Each structure stands twice: as C-alpha cells, then as structure tokens.
C-alpha cells in the first residue's frame, strides 16, 4: 500500500508538467520542418555543431526517432560533427523531459541536465568532425526496438511516406495547409504517437521510482554512491541500456531520494537516453568504426566528468535538488494535478482515445 501511495504521489506531481511538455512538443512538431533543419545544420564547422546541439535539444524525438532524422540530415549535407551533435542532444532532453525533470528533481537538476546534454553533444560532435572514415550507407533504421511497443512508428511511417507523398503534394496545391491544421497535426502527433512511444516506459519508471522511494533506505545506497567508480558504473549501465528521456526522469528521482548523489543521477539522465544499441549499430554503419569508438568514449568520459563536477560543487554549496523539487510541486493545487493525471491517462489509453477522438 505504501508503494501505491508513493507511486500515485509521483504520478500526480509529474502529470501537469508532462502534459505541458507534450503540448510544447506538439508546437515544435507543427512548425519546425525537416527542410528548415537541413538548412540550419548544413556545413561542417563549429557553428554547425553548436546549432545542431541547440536545435536538437527541444525536438520531440526519442533515440529511435532521432536516428532516421539525423541520417537524413547527414545525407542532405550536414557534416559528421553536426550529425553527431544532433543525434546526442535530441534524445538527451526534450520539451517534455525538461518540464518533468524540473517537477521531480528540481529546477537545478533540469538546468544541469540541459547543460550536460549540450556539453556532451558539442564535445562529441567536435571530436567526430576530425574523423575521416568513409561513410557506409544504411538502407533502413534500427531493426530492434528501443522506445516501447510503438518504437517503430517512425520507420513504419517512413515506409508508407513515399506512397502518400504524391497524394499529399497534389492535395497541397488544391488546399494549402492552414495554421490551425498544422497546429492540430502537431498536437495530434504529440498526444498519440509521441505519447505512445514512452507511455509504457513512463509507467515502468514511475513504478520503479515508487518502489525505490518506499522501500529503499537512503542509507542503503548512500554508502555505495559517490566517487569516480560509482559514476563510471552508472555510465556503463546507462549507455547500452536505453530508456527515453521522459521515462528516465522518475527513475533518477527515485534513485536520488534513495540515496545516490546528484552527480550519479545526472550521469544516468545523460547516458541512458542519449544512446542505445540501435543507435550504436546505425552510427557505426553510417560513420565508421573509429567514429563509433570516439562516440562511446566521449559520452562515457564527458558524462562521468560532469557528474563528478556536479558532486564536487554541490558539496560546497547549500543547495538540495530534492527540496527544490518539493517547492515546484507545491506550486500547483492538488485539483489541477488530478485533472492533469486524468487527461494524461485518457490520451495514454489508446483504445479509449481512438474511440472518442479517432486517433
């Protein structure tokens, strides 16, 4: 019963901010086209790498969704460095996960997560830009799933895209897409496909967070956390074990409350969502073995270094991320939290959503 109460408490705290993040993700999807991305990310210099990291950060794409987009950008003229930077920053954080991190771990951890993802993306992109291996084309996205039960929707839609493309072009000449149409299309994507991608993982993350917060004593993990070895282990676990940015947030919150250091929580928040086995496989085929080795070593070294820096700084500063999270959660009345959880549950239940709204 204690676990259920804790799970419900975490879910109520997260629901309003996750809804807000999905809404922002829908706006981004509606008004930011792939043609604009290609134009902004073209080139190979440091400026392109910086733009790729910043532009990719708020986009509503998990690692699986970022793979075909990044590869399309690369073949459309983006350099190896900007492609890598985009491939790291896009799944590392998103509009939904930023709001969720602020609610569950506090504004400081949300800021550290954003900065950490940007630093990791920029450094790795710069290092990859010096590699000269010949790219090997890939014909399809990853064959394995990494986002959940609907992880292949981006690739399935790509398969049907050519079939529908001529129809869309002919229709566009007769009935140009309106501003409201684009907005509704973006929100439809956010509250159906995007939510379906991580809804199961969000529930699993909330459940694990509830168990950790209810049953694991802070003293149990406190003795095992902190120090370079603990940070390195967290990175080694997070790099191959994919969990999307939103789903990683409640898990990190549960671990933080259970006794790990903020630096370890940051390493998990960065290393877990940034990459996956599917990303590694496609990255090697597209950019080469040397680039893959640099990619993995850079992510490992940078995330561990950032975690160590955060722990070192916070030991000398009187700031508690957990108490900050409590202050954010106290801003909203419980009634709003219950309504937000009900709305989020409605959209997450696909059969109900399809029957009522048709999507």
Short mmCIF file of C-alpha atoms in Angstrom, two decimals, residues 86-348:
data_model
loop_
_atom_site.label_atom_id
_atom_site.label_comp_id
_atom_site.label_asym_id
_atom_site.label_seq_id
_atom_site.Cartn_x
_atom_site.Cartn_y
_atom_site.Cartn_z
CA UNK A 86 22.13 16.41 -33.22
CA UNK A 87 21.98 12.65 -32.56
CA UNK A 88 23.09 13.21 -28.94
CA UNK A 89 21.20 16.34 -27.93
CA UNK A 90 17.85 15.34 -29.46
CA UNK A 91 17.12 12.22 -27.37
CA UNK A 92 19.12 13.53 -24.40
CA UNK A 93 16.48 16.07 -23.45
CA UNK A 94 13.18 17.24 -24.84
CA UNK A 95 10.45 19.70 -24.02
CA UNK A 96 8.53 17.06 -22.08
CA UNK A 97 11.52 15.76 -20.12
CA UNK A 98 12.71 19.26 -19.19
CA UNK A 99 9.41 20.11 -17.50
CA UNK A 100 9.28 16.66 -15.91
CA UNK A 101 12.82 16.96 -14.56
CA UNK A 102 12.03 20.32 -13.02
CA UNK A 103 8.99 18.86 -11.28
CA UNK A 104 10.54 15.64 -9.98
CA UNK A 105 14.18 16.62 -9.41
CA UNK A 106 14.03 20.40 -9.17
CA UNK A 107 14.97 23.31 -11.46
CA UNK A 108 18.68 22.92 -10.71
CA UNK A 109 18.77 19.33 -11.95
CA UNK A 110 16.73 20.34 -15.00
CA UNK A 111 19.28 23.04 -15.82
CA UNK A 112 22.19 20.67 -15.23
CA UNK A 113 20.56 18.12 -17.50
CA UNK A 114 20.16 20.62 -20.33
CA UNK A 115 23.71 21.93 -19.96
CA UNK A 116 25.09 18.41 -19.65
CA UNK A 117 23.36 17.25 -22.82
CA UNK A 118 24.62 20.31 -24.72
CA UNK A 119 28.20 19.88 -23.50
CA UNK A 120 28.20 16.16 -24.31
CA UNK A 121 26.77 16.80 -27.77
CA UNK A 122 29.18 19.61 -28.62
CA UNK A 123 32.35 17.89 -27.40
CA UNK A 124 31.48 14.61 -29.08
CA UNK A 125 30.46 16.38 -32.29
CA UNK A 126 33.76 18.26 -32.41
CA UNK A 127 35.75 15.04 -31.90
CA UNK A 128 33.78 13.16 -34.56
CA UNK A 129 34.29 16.01 -37.02
CA UNK A 130 38.01 15.14 -37.13
CA UNK A 131 37.38 11.56 -38.25
CA UNK A 132 37.80 10.84 -41.94
CA UNK A 133 36.44 7.34 -42.39
CA UNK A 134 34.29 6.76 -45.42
CA UNK A 135 30.60 6.63 -44.56
CA UNK A 136 28.69 3.44 -45.30
CA UNK A 137 25.08 3.90 -46.34
CA UNK A 138 22.27 2.26 -44.43
CA UNK A 139 19.05 1.22 -46.04
CA UNK A 140 16.81 1.27 -43.01
CA UNK A 141 16.56 2.28 -39.42
CA UNK A 142 17.34 0.02 -36.47
CA UNK A 143 15.71 -3.37 -36.52
CA UNK A 144 15.44 -3.58 -32.77
CA UNK A 145 13.03 -1.66 -30.65
CA UNK A 146 14.09 0.82 -28.03
CA UNK A 147 11.21 3.15 -27.36
CA UNK A 148 8.48 0.80 -26.30
CA UNK A 149 5.67 -1.02 -28.03
CA UNK A 150 5.45 1.63 -30.73
CA UNK A 151 9.12 2.26 -31.26
CA UNK A 152 8.92 1.56 -34.98
CA UNK A 153 6.30 4.12 -35.86
CA UNK A 154 8.83 6.48 -37.33
CA UNK A 155 10.19 3.79 -39.57
CA UNK A 156 6.81 2.33 -40.49
CA UNK A 157 5.57 5.76 -41.46
CA UNK A 158 8.73 6.29 -43.48
CA UNK A 159 7.88 3.08 -45.37
CA UNK A 160 4.48 4.48 -46.30
CA UNK A 161 5.71 8.02 -46.80
CA UNK A 162 6.59 7.62 -50.47
CA UNK A 163 3.20 6.08 -51.14
CA UNK A 164 1.39 9.05 -49.63
CA UNK A 165 3.82 11.74 -50.74
CA UNK A 166 2.37 12.30 -54.22
CA UNK A 167 -1.13 12.40 -52.80
CA UNK A 168 -0.09 14.96 -50.22
CA UNK A 169 1.60 17.12 -52.83
CA UNK A 170 -1.42 17.09 -55.13
CA UNK A 171 -3.72 17.88 -52.23
CA UNK A 172 -1.46 20.70 -51.09
CA UNK A 173 -1.89 22.51 -54.38
CA UNK A 174 -5.67 22.43 -54.02
CA UNK A 175 -5.94 23.04 -50.27
CA UNK A 176 -2.84 24.61 -48.67
CA UNK A 177 -2.35 23.60 -45.06
CA UNK A 178 -3.65 26.23 -42.68
CA UNK A 179 -2.01 27.40 -39.48
CA UNK A 180 -4.70 25.67 -37.44
CA UNK A 181 -4.23 22.49 -39.46
CA UNK A 182 -0.53 22.42 -38.73
CA UNK A 183 -1.16 23.08 -35.05
CA UNK A 184 -3.73 20.30 -34.78
CA UNK A 185 -1.41 17.95 -36.66
CA UNK A 186 1.45 18.68 -34.27
CA UNK A 187 -0.73 18.18 -31.19
CA UNK A 188 -2.17 15.00 -32.69
CA UNK A 189 1.37 13.68 -33.08
CA UNK A 190 2.39 14.65 -29.54
CA UNK A 191 -0.66 13.16 -27.82
CA UNK A 192 -0.78 9.98 -29.87
CA UNK A 193 2.46 8.75 -31.48
CA UNK A 194 4.89 10.51 -29.15
CA UNK A 195 2.93 9.59 -26.03
CA UNK A 196 2.54 6.00 -27.23
CA UNK A 197 6.31 5.80 -27.63
CA UNK A 198 7.05 6.30 -23.95
CA UNK A 199 3.78 5.79 -22.03
CA UNK A 200 4.66 2.21 -21.05
CA UNK A 201 8.16 3.26 -20.08
CA UNK A 202 6.82 6.20 -18.10
CA UNK A 203 4.61 3.85 -16.09
CA UNK A 204 7.54 1.47 -15.54
CA UNK A 205 9.71 4.38 -14.43
CA UNK A 206 7.06 5.67 -12.05
CA UNK A 207 6.60 2.17 -10.62
CA UNK A 208 10.32 1.73 -10.08
CA UNK A 209 10.55 5.19 -8.52
CA UNK A 210 7.68 4.32 -6.17
CA UNK A 211 9.40 1.10 -5.08
CA UNK A 212 12.73 2.84 -4.53
CA UNK A 213 11.19 5.71 -2.58
CA UNK A 214 9.03 3.40 -0.46
CA UNK A 215 11.37 0.52 0.30
CA UNK A 216 15.00 1.57 -0.20
CA UNK A 217 16.57 3.38 2.71
CA UNK A 218 18.72 6.40 1.79
CA UNK A 219 21.47 4.94 3.93
CA UNK A 220 21.50 1.75 1.83
CA UNK A 221 22.65 3.50 -1.33
CA UNK A 222 24.47 6.40 0.27
CA UNK A 223 27.39 4.16 1.16
CA UNK A 224 27.65 2.87 -2.41
CA UNK A 225 27.34 6.21 -4.17
CA UNK A 226 29.82 8.96 -4.86
CA UNK A 227 33.31 8.74 -6.25
CA UNK A 228 34.65 8.06 -9.75
CA UNK A 229 33.92 4.31 -9.65
CA UNK A 230 30.24 4.76 -8.84
CA UNK A 231 29.89 7.39 -11.56
CA UNK A 232 31.63 5.14 -14.08
CA UNK A 233 29.37 2.22 -13.23
CA UNK A 234 26.30 4.41 -13.71
CA UNK A 235 27.57 5.47 -17.15
CA UNK A 236 28.40 1.89 -18.17
CA UNK A 237 24.90 0.81 -17.20
CA UNK A 238 23.21 3.74 -18.91
CA UNK A 239 24.99 3.75 -22.29
CA UNK A 240 23.74 0.38 -23.63
CA UNK A 241 20.51 0.28 -21.58
CA UNK A 242 18.19 2.60 -23.49
CA UNK A 243 15.48 4.46 -21.63
CA UNK A 244 13.82 7.52 -23.14
CA UNK A 245 14.43 10.91 -21.55
CA UNK A 246 10.98 11.23 -20.00
CA UNK A 247 10.97 7.70 -18.55
CA UNK A 248 14.48 8.12 -17.13
CA UNK A 249 13.34 11.08 -15.03
CA UNK A 250 11.20 9.31 -12.38
CA UNK A 251 13.81 6.55 -12.12
CA UNK A 252 16.51 9.13 -11.43
CA UNK A 253 14.22 10.84 -8.92
CA UNK A 254 13.67 7.56 -7.10
CA UNK A 255 17.39 6.81 -7.06
CA UNK A 256 18.19 10.31 -5.82
CA UNK A 257 15.69 10.03 -2.98
CA UNK A 258 17.02 6.55 -2.24
CA UNK A 259 20.48 7.92 -1.57
CA UNK A 260 22.63 8.32 -4.69
CA UNK A 261 24.42 11.60 -5.30
CA UNK A 262 23.09 14.27 -7.70
CA UNK A 263 26.12 13.62 -9.91
CA UNK A 264 25.18 9.96 -10.29
CA UNK A 265 21.60 10.92 -11.08
CA UNK A 266 22.88 13.32 -13.75
CA UNK A 267 25.07 10.61 -15.31
CA UNK A 268 22.04 8.33 -15.57
CA UNK A 269 19.89 11.11 -17.02
CA UNK A 270 22.51 11.78 -19.68
CA UNK A 271 23.94 8.36 -20.57
CA UNK A 272 20.65 6.44 -20.60
CA UNK A 273 18.57 8.48 -23.07
CA UNK A 274 21.45 9.69 -25.26
CA UNK A 275 22.20 6.37 -26.89
CA UNK A 276 21.05 2.80 -27.35
CA UNK A 277 22.24 -0.38 -29.02
CA UNK A 278 20.21 0.56 -32.08
CA UNK A 279 21.90 3.97 -32.21
CA UNK A 280 25.34 2.41 -31.91
CA UNK A 281 24.67 -0.07 -34.72
CA UNK A 282 23.40 2.56 -37.16
CA UNK A 283 26.11 5.04 -36.16
CA UNK A 284 28.84 2.51 -36.95
CA UNK A 285 27.37 1.66 -40.35
CA UNK A 286 26.93 5.33 -41.26
CA UNK A 287 30.09 6.93 -39.89
CA UNK A 288 32.51 4.07 -39.32
CA UNK A 289 34.17 2.09 -36.54
CA UNK A 290 36.61 4.78 -35.47
CA UNK A 291 33.82 7.33 -35.15
CA UNK A 292 31.79 4.86 -33.07
CA UNK A 293 34.71 4.29 -30.70
CA UNK A 294 35.21 8.03 -30.25
CA UNK A 295 31.45 8.48 -29.81
CA UNK A 296 31.22 5.94 -26.98
CA UNK A 297 34.42 7.01 -25.19
CA UNK A 298 33.44 10.67 -25.41
CA UNK A 299 29.96 10.07 -23.97
CA UNK A 300 31.43 7.97 -21.15
CA UNK A 301 34.21 10.41 -20.24
CA UNK A 302 32.13 13.59 -20.55
CA UNK A 303 29.12 12.32 -18.56
CA UNK A 304 31.33 10.94 -15.77
CA UNK A 305 33.32 14.18 -15.64
CA UNK A 306 30.13 16.25 -15.47
CA UNK A 307 28.75 14.04 -12.69
CA UNK A 308 31.98 14.39 -10.70
CA UNK A 309 31.96 18.17 -11.21
CA UNK A 310 28.35 18.45 -10.01
CA UNK A 311 29.04 16.39 -6.89
CA UNK A 312 32.16 18.42 -6.11
CA UNK A 313 30.36 21.74 -6.49
CA UNK A 314 27.21 20.75 -4.58
CA UNK A 315 29.25 19.59 -1.59
CA UNK A 316 30.38 23.21 -1.15
CA UNK A 317 27.03 24.85 -1.99
CA UNK A 318 23.96 24.77 0.22
CA UNK A 319 21.52 23.59 -2.48
CA UNK A 320 19.35 20.50 -2.20
CA UNK A 321 17.79 19.38 -5.53
CA UNK A 322 15.20 17.26 -3.72
CA UNK A 323 13.86 20.18 -1.69
CA UNK A 324 13.72 22.25 -4.88
CA UNK A 325 11.53 19.61 -6.47
CA UNK A 326 9.18 19.77 -3.49
CA UNK A 327 8.86 23.53 -3.91
CA UNK A 328 7.95 23.15 -7.60
CA UNK A 329 5.32 20.52 -6.82
CA UNK A 330 3.79 22.75 -4.14
CA UNK A 331 3.07 25.44 -6.76
CA UNK A 332 0.11 23.51 -8.18
CA UNK A 333 -3.14 22.75 -6.33
CA UNK A 334 -3.99 19.07 -5.96
CA UNK A 335 -7.13 19.54 -8.05
CA UNK A 336 -5.07 20.54 -11.09
CA UNK A 337 -2.80 17.55 -10.58
CA UNK A 338 -5.77 15.14 -10.52
CA UNK A 339 -7.28 16.69 -13.65
CA UNK A 340 -3.93 16.54 -15.44
CA UNK A 341 -3.45 12.89 -14.47
CA UNK A 342 -6.95 12.05 -15.73
CA UNK A 343 -6.33 13.82 -19.06
CA UNK A 344 -2.94 12.18 -19.46
CA UNK A 345 -4.41 8.75 -18.70
CA UNK A 346 -7.14 9.31 -21.28
CA UNK A 347 -4.65 10.05 -24.05
CA UNK A 348 -2.36 7.21 -22.95
#
